[in-house]
Amino acid sequence: MACRISELVIECRDPQRLAAFWCEVLDFIVLDTEDDGAVEIGPREGFGGLQPTLVFSPTTEPKTGRPRLHFDVNATDRDQDAELERLLKLGARPADIGQTGEEPWHVLADPEGNEFCLLRARLS
């Protein structure tokens, strides 16, 4: 028997805004909104499937330093360049974490500055 990651909790200043951004990035939907302002998003099938849900939990603490965990995403229906353009239009922005420019991935930041990488491989 083993465990499986079911949820990832991300503390943020504006859960609604980040939930909307990541719903567009991942083609997820809002699954639940809590009284404290937390927003859970996930695949259309809901909680418990192969993909973990994301819970955006409100905090007033500022983001400090680089996170110890970040997302890597892959396009599913277009090439990397087209997906990069789409993500930038959604509100992502390039992030410099010391990369050389020769990497086959792009480092981006979401609207609250959380870094994530757009990888080259296309997943189906």
PDB file of C-alpha atoms in Angstrom, residues 4-118:
ATOM      1  CA  ARG A   4      -0.970   9.409  -3.264  1.00  0.00           C
ATOM      2  CA  ILE A   5      -0.927  13.199  -3.247  1.00  0.00           C
ATOM      3  CA  SER A   6      -4.569  14.292  -3.219  1.00  0.00           C
ATOM      4  CA  GLU A   7      -4.272  18.042  -2.585  1.00  0.00           C
ATOM      5  CA  LEU A   8      -1.619  20.713  -2.748  1.00  0.00           C
ATOM      6  CA  VAL A   9      -2.198  23.750  -0.532  1.00  0.00           C
ATOM      7  CA  ILE A  10      -0.812  27.085  -1.670  1.00  0.00           C
ATOM      8  CA  GLU A  11      -0.943  30.042   0.682  1.00  0.00           C
ATOM      9  CA  CYS A  12      -1.646  33.274  -1.149  1.00  0.00           C
ATOM     10  CA  ARG A  13      -2.998  36.786  -0.721  1.00  0.00           C
ATOM     11  CA  ASP A  14      -5.808  36.500  -3.294  1.00  0.00           C
ATOM     12  CA  PRO A  15      -7.190  32.944  -3.535  1.00  0.00           C
ATOM     13  CA  GLN A  16      -9.906  33.895  -6.040  1.00  0.00           C
ATOM     14  CA  ARG A  17      -7.404  35.458  -8.443  1.00  0.00           C
ATOM     15  CA  LEU A  18      -4.918  32.579  -8.265  1.00  0.00           C
ATOM     16  CA  ALA A  19      -7.694  29.990  -8.542  1.00  0.00           C
ATOM     17  CA  ALA A  20      -8.964  31.701 -11.701  1.00  0.00           C
ATOM     18  CA  PHE A  21      -5.435  31.849 -13.167  1.00  0.00           C
ATOM     19  CA  TRP A  22      -4.643  28.181 -12.452  1.00  0.00           C
ATOM     20  CA  CYS A  23      -8.097  27.053 -13.651  1.00  0.00           C
ATOM     21  CA  GLU A  24      -7.242  28.588 -17.032  1.00  0.00           C
ATOM     22  CA  VAL A  25      -3.704  27.159 -17.055  1.00  0.00           C
ATOM     23  CA  LEU A  26      -4.768  23.620 -16.149  1.00  0.00           C
ATOM     24  CA  ASP A  27      -8.329  23.531 -17.505  1.00  0.00           C
ATOM     25  CA  PHE A  28      -9.570  22.926 -13.942  1.00  0.00           C
ATOM     26  CA  ILE A  29     -12.797  24.090 -12.337  1.00  0.00           C
ATOM     27  CA  VAL A  30     -13.595  25.501  -8.898  1.00  0.00           C
ATOM     28  CA  LEU A  31     -14.658  22.581  -6.715  1.00  0.00           C
ATOM     29  CA  ASP A  32     -15.247  24.368  -3.415  1.00  0.00           C
ATOM     30  CA  THR A  33     -14.984  27.719  -1.676  1.00  0.00           C
ATOM     31  CA  GLU A  34     -14.593  27.764   2.098  1.00  0.00           C
ATOM     32  CA  ASP A  35     -15.936  30.341   4.570  1.00  0.00           C
ATOM     33  CA  ASP A  36     -12.353  31.492   5.281  1.00  0.00           C
ATOM     34  CA  GLY A  37     -11.867  32.360   1.584  1.00  0.00           C
ATOM     35  CA  ALA A  38      -9.915  29.247   0.574  1.00  0.00           C
ATOM     36  CA  VAL A  39     -10.681  28.042  -2.949  1.00  0.00           C
ATOM     37  CA  GLU A  40     -10.197  24.454  -4.139  1.00  0.00           C
ATOM     38  CA  ILE A  41      -9.801  23.767  -7.835  1.00  0.00           C
ATOM     39  CA  GLY A  42      -9.370  20.496  -9.657  1.00  0.00           C
ATOM     40  CA  PRO A  43     -10.164  18.370 -12.671  1.00  0.00           C
ATOM     41  CA  ARG A  44     -13.738  18.268 -13.903  1.00  0.00           C
ATOM     42  CA  GLU A  45     -14.047  14.755 -12.453  1.00  0.00           C
ATOM     43  CA  GLY A  46     -13.575  16.248  -8.980  1.00  0.00           C
ATOM     44  CA  PHE A  47     -11.553  15.235  -5.959  1.00  0.00           C
ATOM     45  CA  GLY A  48      -9.903  11.827  -5.703  1.00  0.00           C
ATOM     46  CA  GLY A  49      -8.787  11.282  -9.285  1.00  0.00           C
ATOM     47  CA  LEU A  50      -5.264  10.863 -10.612  1.00  0.00           C
ATOM     48  CA  GLN A  51      -4.503  14.592 -10.481  1.00  0.00           C
ATOM     49  CA  PRO A  52      -4.343  16.337  -7.103  1.00  0.00           C
ATOM     50  CA  THR A  53      -6.586  19.292  -6.423  1.00  0.00           C
ATOM     51  CA  LEU A  54      -5.110  22.697  -5.569  1.00  0.00           C
ATOM     52  CA  VAL A  55      -6.290  24.605  -2.514  1.00  0.00           C
ATOM     53  CA  PHE A  56      -5.520  28.320  -2.452  1.00  0.00           C
ATOM     54  CA  SER A  57      -5.547  29.333   1.190  1.00  0.00           C
ATOM     55  CA  PRO A  58      -5.611  33.000   2.212  1.00  0.00           C
ATOM     56  CA  THR A  59      -2.704  34.488   4.121  1.00  0.00           C
ATOM     57  CA  THR A  60      -1.517  37.988   4.903  1.00  0.00           C
ATOM     58  CA  GLU A  61       2.115  36.881   5.057  1.00  0.00           C
ATOM     59  CA  PRO A  62       4.233  38.168   2.164  1.00  0.00           C
ATOM     60  CA  LYS A  63       5.993  35.730  -0.145  1.00  0.00           C
ATOM     61  CA  THR A  64       9.659  35.639   0.818  1.00  0.00           C
ATOM     62  CA  GLY A  65      12.401  33.960  -1.175  1.00  0.00           C
ATOM     63  CA  ARG A  66      12.079  31.124  -3.616  1.00  0.00           C
ATOM     64  CA  PRO A  67       9.681  28.314  -2.792  1.00  0.00           C
ATOM     65  CA  ARG A  68      10.985  24.866  -2.018  1.00  0.00           C
ATOM     66  CA  LEU A  69       8.324  23.396  -4.281  1.00  0.00           C
ATOM     67  CA  HIS A  70       7.203  24.540  -7.708  1.00  0.00           C
ATOM     68  CA  PHE A  71       4.975  23.262 -10.486  1.00  0.00           C
ATOM     69  CA  ASP A  72       6.197  21.991 -13.843  1.00  0.00           C
ATOM     70  CA  VAL A  73       3.543  22.121 -16.559  1.00  0.00           C
ATOM     71  CA  ASN A  74       3.408  20.717 -20.065  1.00  0.00           C
ATOM     72  CA  ALA A  75       1.196  21.740 -22.966  1.00  0.00           C
ATOM     73  CA  THR A  76      -1.372  19.177 -24.042  1.00  0.00           C
ATOM     74  CA  ASP A  77      -2.699  20.528 -27.338  1.00  0.00           C
ATOM     75  CA  ARG A  78      -0.038  22.849 -28.760  1.00  0.00           C
ATOM     76  CA  ASP A  79       3.719  23.290 -28.909  1.00  0.00           C
ATOM     77  CA  GLN A  80       5.751  24.974 -26.179  1.00  0.00           C
ATOM     78  CA  ASP A  81       5.983  28.347 -27.938  1.00  0.00           C
ATOM     79  CA  ALA A  82       2.218  28.569 -28.430  1.00  0.00           C
ATOM     80  CA  GLU A  83       1.618  27.543 -24.819  1.00  0.00           C
ATOM     81  CA  LEU A  84       4.114  30.128 -23.579  1.00  0.00           C
ATOM     82  CA  GLU A  85       2.216  32.815 -25.474  1.00  0.00           C
ATOM     83  CA  ARG A  86      -1.080  31.617 -23.962  1.00  0.00           C
ATOM     84  CA  LEU A  87       0.320  31.596 -20.410  1.00  0.00           C
ATOM     85  CA  LEU A  88       1.724  35.106 -20.789  1.00  0.00           C
ATOM     86  CA  LYS A  89      -1.682  36.341 -21.989  1.00  0.00           C
ATOM     87  CA  LEU A  90      -3.274  34.757 -18.903  1.00  0.00           C
ATOM     88  CA  GLY A  91      -1.017  36.809 -16.626  1.00  0.00           C
ATOM     89  CA  ALA A  92       2.113  34.710 -16.180  1.00  0.00           C
ATOM     90  CA  ARG A  93       5.390  36.574 -16.509  1.00  0.00           C
ATOM     91  CA  PRO A  94       8.964  35.485 -17.135  1.00  0.00           C
ATOM     92  CA  ALA A  95      10.968  34.839 -13.986  1.00  0.00           C
ATOM     93  CA  ASP A  96      14.732  34.926 -13.633  1.00  0.00           C
ATOM     94  CA  ILE A  97      16.049  32.399 -11.140  1.00  0.00           C
ATOM     95  CA  GLY A  98      19.536  32.265 -12.590  1.00  0.00           C
ATOM     96  CA  GLN A  99      18.889  30.169 -15.660  1.00  0.00           C
ATOM     97  CA  THR A 100      21.366  30.409 -18.539  1.00  0.00           C
ATOM     98  CA  GLY A 101      18.842  30.793 -21.366  1.00  0.00           C
ATOM     99  CA  GLU A 102      19.915  27.464 -22.832  1.00  0.00           C
ATOM    100  CA  GLU A 103      17.383  25.430 -20.835  1.00  0.00           C
ATOM    101  CA  PRO A 104      14.650  23.626 -22.783  1.00  0.00           C
ATOM    102  CA  TRP A 105      12.045  25.033 -20.370  1.00  0.00           C
ATOM    103  CA  HIS A 106      10.706  28.479 -19.485  1.00  0.00           C
ATOM    104  CA  VAL A 107      10.604  29.752 -15.914  1.00  0.00           C
ATOM    105  CA  LEU A 108       7.479  31.801 -15.262  1.00  0.00           C
ATOM    106  CA  ALA A 109       5.713  33.347 -12.282  1.00  0.00           C
ATOM    107  CA  ASP A 110       1.994  33.312 -11.590  1.00  0.00           C
ATOM    108  CA  PRO A 111       0.174  36.550 -10.645  1.00  0.00           C
ATOM    109  CA  GLU A 112       1.488  36.350  -7.040  1.00  0.00           C
ATOM    110  CA  GLY A 113       5.068  35.598  -8.064  1.00  0.00           C
ATOM    111  CA  ASN A 114       5.078  31.822  -7.492  1.00  0.00           C
ATOM    112  CA  GLU A 115       7.554  30.319  -9.935  1.00  0.00           C
ATOM    113  CA  PHE A 116       6.620  27.462 -12.244  1.00  0.00           C
ATOM    114  CA  CYS A 117       8.222  25.922 -15.317  1.00  0.00           C
ATOM    115  CA  LEU A 118       6.763  25.289 -18.749  1.00  0.00           C
TER     116      LEU A 118
END
